[in-house]
mmCIF file of C-alpha atoms and ligand atoms in Angstrom:
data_model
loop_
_atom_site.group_PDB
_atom_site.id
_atom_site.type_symbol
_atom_site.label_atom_id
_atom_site.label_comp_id
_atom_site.label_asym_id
_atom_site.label_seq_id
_atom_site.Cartn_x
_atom_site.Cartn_y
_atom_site.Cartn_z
ATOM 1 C CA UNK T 1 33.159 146.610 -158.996
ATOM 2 C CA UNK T 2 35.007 143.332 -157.495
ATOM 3 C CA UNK T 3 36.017 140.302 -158.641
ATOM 4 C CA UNK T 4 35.029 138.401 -155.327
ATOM 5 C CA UNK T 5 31.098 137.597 -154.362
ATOM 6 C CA UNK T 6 30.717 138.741 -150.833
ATOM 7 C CA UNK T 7 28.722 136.824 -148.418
ATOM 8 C CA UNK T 8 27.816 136.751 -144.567
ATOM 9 C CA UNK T 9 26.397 134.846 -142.040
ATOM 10 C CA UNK T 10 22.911 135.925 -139.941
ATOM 11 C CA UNK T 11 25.093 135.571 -136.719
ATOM 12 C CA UNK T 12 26.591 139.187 -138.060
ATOM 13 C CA UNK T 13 24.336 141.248 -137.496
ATOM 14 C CA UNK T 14 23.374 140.263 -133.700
ATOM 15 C CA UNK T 15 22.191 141.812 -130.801
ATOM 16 C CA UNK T 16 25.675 143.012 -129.091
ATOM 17 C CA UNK T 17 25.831 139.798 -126.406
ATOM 18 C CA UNK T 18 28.878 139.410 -124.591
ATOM 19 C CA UNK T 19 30.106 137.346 -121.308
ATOM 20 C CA UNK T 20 29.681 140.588 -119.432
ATOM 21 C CA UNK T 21 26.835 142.129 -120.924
ATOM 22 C CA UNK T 22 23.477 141.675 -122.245
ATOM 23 C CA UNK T 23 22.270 142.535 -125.867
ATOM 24 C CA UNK T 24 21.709 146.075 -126.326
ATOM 25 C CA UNK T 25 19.992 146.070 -129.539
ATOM 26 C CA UNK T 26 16.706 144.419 -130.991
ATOM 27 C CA UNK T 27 17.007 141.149 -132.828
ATOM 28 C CA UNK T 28 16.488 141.414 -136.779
ATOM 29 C CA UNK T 29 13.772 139.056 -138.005
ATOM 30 C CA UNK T 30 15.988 136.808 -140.838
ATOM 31 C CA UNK T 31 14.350 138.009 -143.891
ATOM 32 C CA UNK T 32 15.209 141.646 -142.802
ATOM 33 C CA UNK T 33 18.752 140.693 -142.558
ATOM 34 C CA UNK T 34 18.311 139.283 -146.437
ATOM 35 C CA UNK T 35 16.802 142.450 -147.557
ATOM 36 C CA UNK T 36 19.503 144.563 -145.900
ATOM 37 C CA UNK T 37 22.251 141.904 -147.318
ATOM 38 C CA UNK T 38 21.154 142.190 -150.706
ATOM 39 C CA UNK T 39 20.543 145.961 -150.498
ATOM 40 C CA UNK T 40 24.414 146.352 -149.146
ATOM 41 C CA UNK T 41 25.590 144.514 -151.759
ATOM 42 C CA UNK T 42 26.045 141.060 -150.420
ATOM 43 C CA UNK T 43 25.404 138.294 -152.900
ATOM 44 C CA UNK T 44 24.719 135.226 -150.746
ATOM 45 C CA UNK T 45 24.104 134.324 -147.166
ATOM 46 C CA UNK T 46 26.289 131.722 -144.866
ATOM 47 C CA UNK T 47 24.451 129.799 -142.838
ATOM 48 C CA UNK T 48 24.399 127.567 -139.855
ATOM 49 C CA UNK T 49 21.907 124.662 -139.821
ATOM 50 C CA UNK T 50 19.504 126.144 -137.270
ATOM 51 C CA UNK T 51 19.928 129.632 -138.289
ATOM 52 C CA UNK T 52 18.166 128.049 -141.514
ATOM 53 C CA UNK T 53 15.537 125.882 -139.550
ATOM 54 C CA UNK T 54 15.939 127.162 -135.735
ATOM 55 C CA UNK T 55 13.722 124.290 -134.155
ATOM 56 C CA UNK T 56 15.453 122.009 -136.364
ATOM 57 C CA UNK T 57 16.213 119.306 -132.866
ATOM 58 C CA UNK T 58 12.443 118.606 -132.524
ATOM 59 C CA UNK T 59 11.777 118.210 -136.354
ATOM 60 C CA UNK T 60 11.346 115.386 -138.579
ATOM 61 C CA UNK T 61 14.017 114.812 -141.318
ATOM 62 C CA UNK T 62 10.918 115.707 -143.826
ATOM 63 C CA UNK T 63 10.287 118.644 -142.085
ATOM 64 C CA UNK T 64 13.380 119.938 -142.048
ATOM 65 C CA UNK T 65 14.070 119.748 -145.437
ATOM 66 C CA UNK T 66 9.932 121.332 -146.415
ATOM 67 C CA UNK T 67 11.577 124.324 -144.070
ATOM 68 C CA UNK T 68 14.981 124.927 -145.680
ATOM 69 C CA UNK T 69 12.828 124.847 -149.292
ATOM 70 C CA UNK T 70 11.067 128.137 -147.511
ATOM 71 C CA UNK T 71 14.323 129.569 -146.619
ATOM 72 C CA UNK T 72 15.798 128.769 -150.262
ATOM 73 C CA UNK T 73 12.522 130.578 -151.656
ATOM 74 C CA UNK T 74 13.068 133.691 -149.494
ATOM 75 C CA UNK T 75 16.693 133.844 -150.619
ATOM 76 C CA UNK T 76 15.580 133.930 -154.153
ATOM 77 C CA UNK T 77 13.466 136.696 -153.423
ATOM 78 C CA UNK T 78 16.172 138.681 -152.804
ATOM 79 C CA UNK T 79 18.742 137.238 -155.360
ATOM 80 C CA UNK T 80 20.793 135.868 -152.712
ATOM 81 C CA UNK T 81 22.641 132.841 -152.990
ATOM 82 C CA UNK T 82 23.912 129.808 -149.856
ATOM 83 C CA UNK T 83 27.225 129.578 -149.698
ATOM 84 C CA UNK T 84 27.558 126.824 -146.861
ATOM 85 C CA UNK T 85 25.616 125.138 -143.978
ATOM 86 C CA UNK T 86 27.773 125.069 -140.759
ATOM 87 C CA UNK T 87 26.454 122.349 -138.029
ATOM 88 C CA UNK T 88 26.211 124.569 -134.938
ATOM 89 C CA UNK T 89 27.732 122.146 -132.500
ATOM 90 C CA UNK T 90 28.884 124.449 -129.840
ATOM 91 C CA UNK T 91 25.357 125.132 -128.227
ATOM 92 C CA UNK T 92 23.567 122.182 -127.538
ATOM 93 C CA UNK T 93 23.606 119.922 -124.358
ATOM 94 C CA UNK T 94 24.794 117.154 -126.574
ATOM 95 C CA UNK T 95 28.100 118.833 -127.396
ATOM 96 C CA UNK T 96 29.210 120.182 -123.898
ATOM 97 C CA UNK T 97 32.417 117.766 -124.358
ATOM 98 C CA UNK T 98 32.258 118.283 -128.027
ATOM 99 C CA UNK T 99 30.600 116.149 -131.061
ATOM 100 C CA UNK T 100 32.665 114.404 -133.605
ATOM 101 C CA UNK T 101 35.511 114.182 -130.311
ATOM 102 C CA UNK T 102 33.232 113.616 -127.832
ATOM 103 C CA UNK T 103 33.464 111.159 -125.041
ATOM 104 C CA UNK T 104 29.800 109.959 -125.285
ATOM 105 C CA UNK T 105 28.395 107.532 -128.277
ATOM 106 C CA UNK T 106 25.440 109.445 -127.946
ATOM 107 C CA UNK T 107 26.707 112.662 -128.303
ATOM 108 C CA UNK T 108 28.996 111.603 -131.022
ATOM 109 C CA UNK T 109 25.761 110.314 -133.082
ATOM 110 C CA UNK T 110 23.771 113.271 -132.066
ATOM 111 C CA UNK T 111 26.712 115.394 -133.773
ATOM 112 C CA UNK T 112 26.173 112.925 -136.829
ATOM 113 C CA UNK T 113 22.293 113.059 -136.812
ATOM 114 C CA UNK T 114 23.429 117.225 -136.859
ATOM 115 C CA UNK T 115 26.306 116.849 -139.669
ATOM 116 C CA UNK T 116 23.972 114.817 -141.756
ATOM 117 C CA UNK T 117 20.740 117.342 -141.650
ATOM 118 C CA UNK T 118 22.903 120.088 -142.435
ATOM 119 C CA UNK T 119 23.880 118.572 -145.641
ATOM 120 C CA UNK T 120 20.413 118.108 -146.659
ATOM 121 C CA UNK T 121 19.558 121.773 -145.666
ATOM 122 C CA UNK T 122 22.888 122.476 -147.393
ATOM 123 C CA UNK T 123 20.855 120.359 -150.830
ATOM 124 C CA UNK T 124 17.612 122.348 -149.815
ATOM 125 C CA UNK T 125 18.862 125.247 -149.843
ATOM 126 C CA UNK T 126 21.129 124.917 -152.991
ATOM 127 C CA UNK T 127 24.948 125.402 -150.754
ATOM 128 C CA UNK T 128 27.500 123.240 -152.241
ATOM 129 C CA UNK T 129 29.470 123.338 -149.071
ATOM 130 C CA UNK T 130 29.673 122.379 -145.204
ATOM 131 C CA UNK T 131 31.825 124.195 -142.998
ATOM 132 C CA UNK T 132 33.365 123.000 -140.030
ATOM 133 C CA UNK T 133 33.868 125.352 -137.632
ATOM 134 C CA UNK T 134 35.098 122.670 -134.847
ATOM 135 C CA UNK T 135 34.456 124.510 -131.861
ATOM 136 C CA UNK T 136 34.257 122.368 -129.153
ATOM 137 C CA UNK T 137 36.512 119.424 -130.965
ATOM 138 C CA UNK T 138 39.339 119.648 -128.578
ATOM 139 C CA UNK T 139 39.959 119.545 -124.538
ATOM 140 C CA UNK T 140 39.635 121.988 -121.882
ATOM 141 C CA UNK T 141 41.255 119.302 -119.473
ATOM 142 C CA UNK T 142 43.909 118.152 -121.725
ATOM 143 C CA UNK T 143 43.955 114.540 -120.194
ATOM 144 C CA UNK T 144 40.155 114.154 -121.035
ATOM 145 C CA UNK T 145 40.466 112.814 -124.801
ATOM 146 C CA UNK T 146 43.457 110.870 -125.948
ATOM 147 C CA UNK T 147 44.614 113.269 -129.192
ATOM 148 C CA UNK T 148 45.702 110.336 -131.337
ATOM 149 C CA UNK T 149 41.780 108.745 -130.871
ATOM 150 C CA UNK T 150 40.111 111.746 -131.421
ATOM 151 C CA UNK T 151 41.981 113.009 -134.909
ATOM 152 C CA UNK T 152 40.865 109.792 -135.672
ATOM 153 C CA UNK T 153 37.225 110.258 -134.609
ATOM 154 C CA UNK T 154 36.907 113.040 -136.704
ATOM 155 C CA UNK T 155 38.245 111.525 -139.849
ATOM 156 C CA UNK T 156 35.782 109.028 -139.753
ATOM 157 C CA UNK T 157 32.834 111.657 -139.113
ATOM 158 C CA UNK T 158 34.182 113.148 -142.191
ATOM 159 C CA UNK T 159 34.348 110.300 -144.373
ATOM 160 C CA UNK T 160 30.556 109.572 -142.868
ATOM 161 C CA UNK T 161 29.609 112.779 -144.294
ATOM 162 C CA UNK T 162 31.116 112.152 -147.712
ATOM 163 C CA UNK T 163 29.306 108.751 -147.939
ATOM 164 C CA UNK T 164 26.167 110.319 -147.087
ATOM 165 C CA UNK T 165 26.267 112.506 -149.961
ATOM 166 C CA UNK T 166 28.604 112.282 -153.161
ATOM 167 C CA UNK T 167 28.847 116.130 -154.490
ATOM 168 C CA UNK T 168 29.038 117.585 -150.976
ATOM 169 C CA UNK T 169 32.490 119.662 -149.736
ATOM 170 C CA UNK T 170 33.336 119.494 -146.285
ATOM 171 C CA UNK T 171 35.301 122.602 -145.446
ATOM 172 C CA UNK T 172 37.057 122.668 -142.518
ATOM 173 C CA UNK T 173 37.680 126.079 -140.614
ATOM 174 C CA UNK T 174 40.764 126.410 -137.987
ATOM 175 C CA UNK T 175 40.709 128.022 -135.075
ATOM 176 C CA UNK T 176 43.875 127.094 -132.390
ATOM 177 C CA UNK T 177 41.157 128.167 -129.146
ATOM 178 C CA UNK T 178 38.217 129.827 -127.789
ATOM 179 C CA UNK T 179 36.046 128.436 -126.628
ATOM 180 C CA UNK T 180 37.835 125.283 -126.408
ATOM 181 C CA UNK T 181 41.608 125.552 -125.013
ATOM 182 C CA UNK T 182 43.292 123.005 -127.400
ATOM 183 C CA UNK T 183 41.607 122.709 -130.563
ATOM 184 C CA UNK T 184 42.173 119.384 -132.969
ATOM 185 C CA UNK T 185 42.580 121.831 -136.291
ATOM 186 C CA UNK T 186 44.408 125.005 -135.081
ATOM 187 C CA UNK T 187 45.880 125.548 -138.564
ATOM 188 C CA UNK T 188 45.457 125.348 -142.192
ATOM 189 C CA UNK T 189 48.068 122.343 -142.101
ATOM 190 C CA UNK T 190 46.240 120.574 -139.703
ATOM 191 C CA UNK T 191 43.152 121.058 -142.043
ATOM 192 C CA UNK T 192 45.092 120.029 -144.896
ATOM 193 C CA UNK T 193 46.760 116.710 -143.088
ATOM 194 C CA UNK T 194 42.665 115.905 -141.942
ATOM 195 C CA UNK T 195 41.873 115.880 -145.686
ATOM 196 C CA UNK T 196 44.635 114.134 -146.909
ATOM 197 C CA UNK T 197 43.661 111.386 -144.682
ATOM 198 C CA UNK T 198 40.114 111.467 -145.860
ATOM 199 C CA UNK T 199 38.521 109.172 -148.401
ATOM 200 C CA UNK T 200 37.933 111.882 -150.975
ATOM 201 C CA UNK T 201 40.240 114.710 -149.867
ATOM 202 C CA UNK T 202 39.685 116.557 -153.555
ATOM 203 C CA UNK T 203 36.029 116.931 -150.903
ATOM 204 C CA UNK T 204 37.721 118.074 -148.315
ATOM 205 C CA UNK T 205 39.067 121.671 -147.762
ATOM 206 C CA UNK T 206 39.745 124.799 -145.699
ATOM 207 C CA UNK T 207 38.151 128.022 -144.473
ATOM 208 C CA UNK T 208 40.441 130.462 -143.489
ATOM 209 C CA UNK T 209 39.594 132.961 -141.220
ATOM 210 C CA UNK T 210 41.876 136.170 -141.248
ATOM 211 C CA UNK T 211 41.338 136.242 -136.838
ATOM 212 C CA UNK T 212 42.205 132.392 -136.194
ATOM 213 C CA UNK T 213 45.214 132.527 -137.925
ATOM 214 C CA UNK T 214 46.365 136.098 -135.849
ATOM 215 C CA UNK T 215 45.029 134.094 -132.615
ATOM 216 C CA UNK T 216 47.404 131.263 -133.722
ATOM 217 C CA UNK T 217 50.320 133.681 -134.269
ATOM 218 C CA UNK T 218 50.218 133.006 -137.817
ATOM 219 C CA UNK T 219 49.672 135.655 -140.597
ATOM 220 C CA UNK T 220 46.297 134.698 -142.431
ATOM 221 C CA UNK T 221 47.786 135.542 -146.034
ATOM 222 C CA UNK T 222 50.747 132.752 -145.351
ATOM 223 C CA UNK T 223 47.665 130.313 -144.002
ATOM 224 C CA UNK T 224 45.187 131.521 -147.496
ATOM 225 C CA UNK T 225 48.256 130.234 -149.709
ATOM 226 C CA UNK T 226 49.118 127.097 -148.045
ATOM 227 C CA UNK T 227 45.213 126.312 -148.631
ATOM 228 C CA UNK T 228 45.232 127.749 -152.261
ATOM 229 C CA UNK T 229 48.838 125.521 -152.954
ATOM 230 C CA UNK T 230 46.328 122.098 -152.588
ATOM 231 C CA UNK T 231 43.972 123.660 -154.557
ATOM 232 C CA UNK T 232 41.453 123.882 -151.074
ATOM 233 C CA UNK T 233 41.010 127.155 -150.204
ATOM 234 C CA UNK T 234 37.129 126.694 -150.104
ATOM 235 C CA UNK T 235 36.047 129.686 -148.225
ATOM 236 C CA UNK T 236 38.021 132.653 -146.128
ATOM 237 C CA UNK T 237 36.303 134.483 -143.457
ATOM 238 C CA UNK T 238 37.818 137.988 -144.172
ATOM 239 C CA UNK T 239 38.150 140.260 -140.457
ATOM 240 C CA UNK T 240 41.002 141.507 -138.412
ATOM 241 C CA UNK T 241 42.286 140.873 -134.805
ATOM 242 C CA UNK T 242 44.248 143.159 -132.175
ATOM 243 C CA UNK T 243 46.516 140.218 -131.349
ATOM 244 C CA UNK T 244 45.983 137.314 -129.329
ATOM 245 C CA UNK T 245 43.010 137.922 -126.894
ATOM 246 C CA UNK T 246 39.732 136.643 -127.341
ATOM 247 C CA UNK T 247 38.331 136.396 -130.974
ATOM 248 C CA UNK T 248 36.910 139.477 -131.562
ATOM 249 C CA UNK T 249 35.558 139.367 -135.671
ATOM 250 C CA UNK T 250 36.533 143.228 -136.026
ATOM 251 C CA UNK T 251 36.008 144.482 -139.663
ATOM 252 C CA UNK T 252 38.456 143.737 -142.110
ATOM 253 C CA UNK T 253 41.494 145.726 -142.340
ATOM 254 C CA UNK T 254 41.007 147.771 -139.792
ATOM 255 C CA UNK T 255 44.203 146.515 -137.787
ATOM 256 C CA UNK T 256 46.359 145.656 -140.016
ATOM 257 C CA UNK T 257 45.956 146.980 -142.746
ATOM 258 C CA UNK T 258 49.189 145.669 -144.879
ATOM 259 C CA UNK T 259 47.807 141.995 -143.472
ATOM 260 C CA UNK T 260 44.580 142.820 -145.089
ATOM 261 C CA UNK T 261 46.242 144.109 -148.501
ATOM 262 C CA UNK T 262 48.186 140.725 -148.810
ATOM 263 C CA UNK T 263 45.264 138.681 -148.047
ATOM 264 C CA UNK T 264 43.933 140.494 -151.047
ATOM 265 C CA UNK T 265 46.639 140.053 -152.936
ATOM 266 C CA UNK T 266 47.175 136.346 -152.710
ATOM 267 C CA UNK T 267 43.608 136.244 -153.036
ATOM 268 C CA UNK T 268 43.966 137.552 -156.325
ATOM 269 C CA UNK T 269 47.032 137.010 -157.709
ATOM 270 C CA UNK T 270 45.910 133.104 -157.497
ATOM 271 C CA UNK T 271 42.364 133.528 -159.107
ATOM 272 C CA UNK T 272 40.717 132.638 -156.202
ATOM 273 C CA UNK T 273 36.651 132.565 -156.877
ATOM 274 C CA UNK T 274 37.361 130.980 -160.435
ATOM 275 C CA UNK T 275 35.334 127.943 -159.302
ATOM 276 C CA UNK T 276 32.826 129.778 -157.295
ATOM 277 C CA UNK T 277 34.592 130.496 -154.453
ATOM 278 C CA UNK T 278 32.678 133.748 -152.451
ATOM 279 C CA UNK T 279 34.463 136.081 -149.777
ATOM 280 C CA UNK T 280 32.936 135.573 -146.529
ATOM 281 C CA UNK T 281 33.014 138.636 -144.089
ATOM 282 C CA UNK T 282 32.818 137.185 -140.568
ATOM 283 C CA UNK T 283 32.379 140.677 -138.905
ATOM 284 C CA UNK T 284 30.629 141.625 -136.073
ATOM 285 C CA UNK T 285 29.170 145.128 -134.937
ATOM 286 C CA UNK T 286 31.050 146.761 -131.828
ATOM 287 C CA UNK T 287 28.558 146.513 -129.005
ATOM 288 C CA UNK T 288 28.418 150.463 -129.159
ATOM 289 C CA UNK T 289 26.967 150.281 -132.254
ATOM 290 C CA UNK T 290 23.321 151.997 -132.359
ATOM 291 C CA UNK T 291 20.777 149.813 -134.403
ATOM 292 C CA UNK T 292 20.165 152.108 -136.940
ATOM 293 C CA UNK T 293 23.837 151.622 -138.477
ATOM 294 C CA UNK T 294 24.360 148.113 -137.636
ATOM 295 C CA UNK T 295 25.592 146.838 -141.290
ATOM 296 C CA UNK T 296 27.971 149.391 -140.935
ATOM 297 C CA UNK T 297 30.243 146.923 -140.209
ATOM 298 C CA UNK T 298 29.916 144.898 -143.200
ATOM 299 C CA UNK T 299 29.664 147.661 -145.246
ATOM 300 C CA UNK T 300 33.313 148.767 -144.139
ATOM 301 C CA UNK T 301 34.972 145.337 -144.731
ATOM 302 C CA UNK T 302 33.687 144.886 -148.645
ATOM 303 C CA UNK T 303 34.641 148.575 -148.982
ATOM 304 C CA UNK T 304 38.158 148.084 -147.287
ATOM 305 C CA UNK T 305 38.216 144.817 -149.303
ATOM 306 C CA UNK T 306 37.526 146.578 -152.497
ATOM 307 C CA UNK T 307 39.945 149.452 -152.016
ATOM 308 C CA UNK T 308 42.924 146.851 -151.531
ATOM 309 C CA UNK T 309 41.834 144.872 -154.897
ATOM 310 C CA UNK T 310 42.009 148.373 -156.332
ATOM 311 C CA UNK T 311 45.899 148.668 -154.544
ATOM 312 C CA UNK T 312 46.503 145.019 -155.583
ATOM 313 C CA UNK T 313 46.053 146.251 -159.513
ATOM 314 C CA UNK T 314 47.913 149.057 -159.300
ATOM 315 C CA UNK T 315 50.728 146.913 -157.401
ATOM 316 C CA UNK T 316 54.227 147.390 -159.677
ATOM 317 C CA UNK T 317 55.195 143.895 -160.715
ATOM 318 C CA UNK T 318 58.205 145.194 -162.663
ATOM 319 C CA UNK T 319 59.364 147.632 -159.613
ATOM 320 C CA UNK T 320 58.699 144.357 -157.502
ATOM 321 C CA UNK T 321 60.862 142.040 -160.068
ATOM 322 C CA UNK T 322 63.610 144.714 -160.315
ATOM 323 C CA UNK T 323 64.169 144.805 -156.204
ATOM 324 C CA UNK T 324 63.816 140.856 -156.080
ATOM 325 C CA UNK T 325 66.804 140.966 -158.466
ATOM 326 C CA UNK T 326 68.364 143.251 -156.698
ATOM 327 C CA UNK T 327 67.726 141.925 -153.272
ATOM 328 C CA UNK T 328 66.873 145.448 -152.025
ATOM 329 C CA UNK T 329 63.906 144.730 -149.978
ATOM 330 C CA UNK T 330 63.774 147.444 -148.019
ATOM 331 C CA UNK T 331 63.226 149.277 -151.496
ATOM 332 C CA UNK T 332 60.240 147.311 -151.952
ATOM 333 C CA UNK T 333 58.496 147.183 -148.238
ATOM 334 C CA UNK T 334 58.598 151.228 -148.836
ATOM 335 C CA UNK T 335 56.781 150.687 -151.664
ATOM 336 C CA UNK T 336 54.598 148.501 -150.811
ATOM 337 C CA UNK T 337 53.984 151.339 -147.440
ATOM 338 C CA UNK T 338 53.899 154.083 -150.231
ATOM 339 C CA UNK T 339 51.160 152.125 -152.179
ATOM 340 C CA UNK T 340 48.867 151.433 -148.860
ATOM 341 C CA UNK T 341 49.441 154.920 -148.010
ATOM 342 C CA UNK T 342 48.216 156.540 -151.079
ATOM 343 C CA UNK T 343 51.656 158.833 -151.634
HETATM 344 C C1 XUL P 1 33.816 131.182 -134.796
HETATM 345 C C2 XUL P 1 33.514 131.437 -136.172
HETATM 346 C C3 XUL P 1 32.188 130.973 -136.654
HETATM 347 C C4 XUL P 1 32.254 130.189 -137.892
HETATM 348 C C5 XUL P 1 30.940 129.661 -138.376
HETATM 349 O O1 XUL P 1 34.949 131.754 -134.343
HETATM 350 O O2 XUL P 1 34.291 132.036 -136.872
HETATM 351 O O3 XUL P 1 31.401 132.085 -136.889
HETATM 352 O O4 XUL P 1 32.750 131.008 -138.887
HETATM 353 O O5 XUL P 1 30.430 128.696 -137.573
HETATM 354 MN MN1 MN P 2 34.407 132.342 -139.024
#
């Protein structure tokens, strides 16, 4: 049994596409994936806003809506709960240069028009949160966009969002690069310096996602407390990372393993999920994966996940005082090594 509600996003359970090879396994219809979520143990769904109405672009704003009511009913089928609607601004012609940053007024209110529909799927659907997962909010040609201008762009997009609806949370997920070179929000502080400068930053807060913060040479525990400290931790996308290279969602854990444990751990020993927080598991399946085991990937990250929370009880606060007293930290890395290890 854990204390954390575990969620996922459609996107991860996919067909295997990659830039150098095609998908090598069927696509799952949606409501399969919910079955299979709720039957692994998942208890809500992430979404982005046309993974929960796919043809949203060529739909009326009452249409949209009528469709994410469907989605909300199929979810309740299965006991599942929304966690968040994510704008998918990365794919469409209209964001090639970006949305909230772009260069073009029309792609800038397209990426509005977007932001705005996802919070009423986000209302349909019953999410209390948008994520922003700024993907293309940044430069490839760094002289393209001038920095100051832009930070300011999205600020205002934000506060746009707020205004538009006065219970929604705008949670902001970092990523330094990929696919865009220099990203406007690498970090948790630049997430947390956005909000500040917000109209309603108590609105406004962070996703962390355990691979950003390893592609930004940061240690994703470190990034989950500065977010927790402001009391905006909103979301963490729990997976692992072999270094800096291209983002590659592997299941949690299974890299670092002592990263993992304290992401746990400060995950826990600051009561995070107290107001409804969940535990997102942005995973994806290695391409080699065959279909029949392709939640085997998820399955492995709340099970890893779980395992830690069982190390993070069993973690010796009074051995941990006693070497902090004694400044003998080598004492207490070997027991921290002897704990992961089981001896
Ligand atoms: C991209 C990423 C996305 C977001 C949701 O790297 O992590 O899956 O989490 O849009
Ligand atoms: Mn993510």
């Amino acid at each position: 049994m854990s204390r954390f509600k575990f969620t996922a996003g459609p996107w991860n359970v996919n067909e295997g596409v990659e830039a150098f090879g095609p998908g090598v396994r069927p696509t799952v219809p949606m409501e399969e994936k919910f079955k299979k979520f709720a039957e692994v143990g998942l208890s809500g769904v992430q979404f982005h806003d046309d993974d929960a109405v796919p043809d949203m672009n060529n739909m009326s704003e009452k249409a949209i809506i009528d469709y994410a009511k469907d989605v909300k009913a199929e979810l309740d089928k299965y006991g599942l709960v929304a966690e968040f609607v994510a704008p998918r601004l990365w794919m469409d012609p209209h964001t090639t240069d970006g949305g909230f940053t772009s260069n073009s007024k029309e792609d800038y209110d397209f990426a509005m028009w977007r932001a705005k529909r996802s919070i009423d799927i986000a209302n349909a659907l019953g999410a209390k949160n948008i994520v922003l997962w700024l993907a293309r909010e940044g430069t490839l040609c760094a002289e393209s966009k001038d920095p100051v201008e832009k930070i300011g762009a999205l600020i205002d997009s934000i506060n746009d969002m707020l205004a538009y609806d006065d219970k929604i949370k705008v949670l902001i997920e970092s990523k330094p690069n990929e696919p865009i070179d220099r990203s406007y929000c690498g970090t948790i502080g630049h997430v947390m310096a956005v909000s500040a400068a917000t109209k309603d930053p108590a609105r406004v807060g962070a996703v962390l996602e355990s691979a950003h913060a390893i592609l930004a040479g940061l240690d994703p525990a470190n990034e989950m407390a500065f977010a927790l400290k402001f009391g905006k931790l909103g979301s963490v996308h729990l997976n692992d990372q072999n270094g800096c290279r291209y983002d590659q969602d592997k299941s949690f854990g299974v890299e670092s393993l002592r990263g993992a444990f304290n992401q746990i751990k400060v995950l826990c020993d600051h009561n995070y999920g107290a107001n409804g927080e969940m535990v997102g598991l942005d995973v994806k399946a290695m391409r080699t994966q065959k279909p029949e085991d392709q939640y085997r990937h998820i399955q492995n990250s709340m099970k890893i996940a779980m395992m830690l929370e069982e190390k993070v009880a069993k973690f010796d606060k009074a051995f941990q005082a006693k070497c902090i007293a004694e400044r003998n930290y080598e004492a207490l890395e070997m027991y921290v090594m002897e704990l992961l290890m089981g001896a």
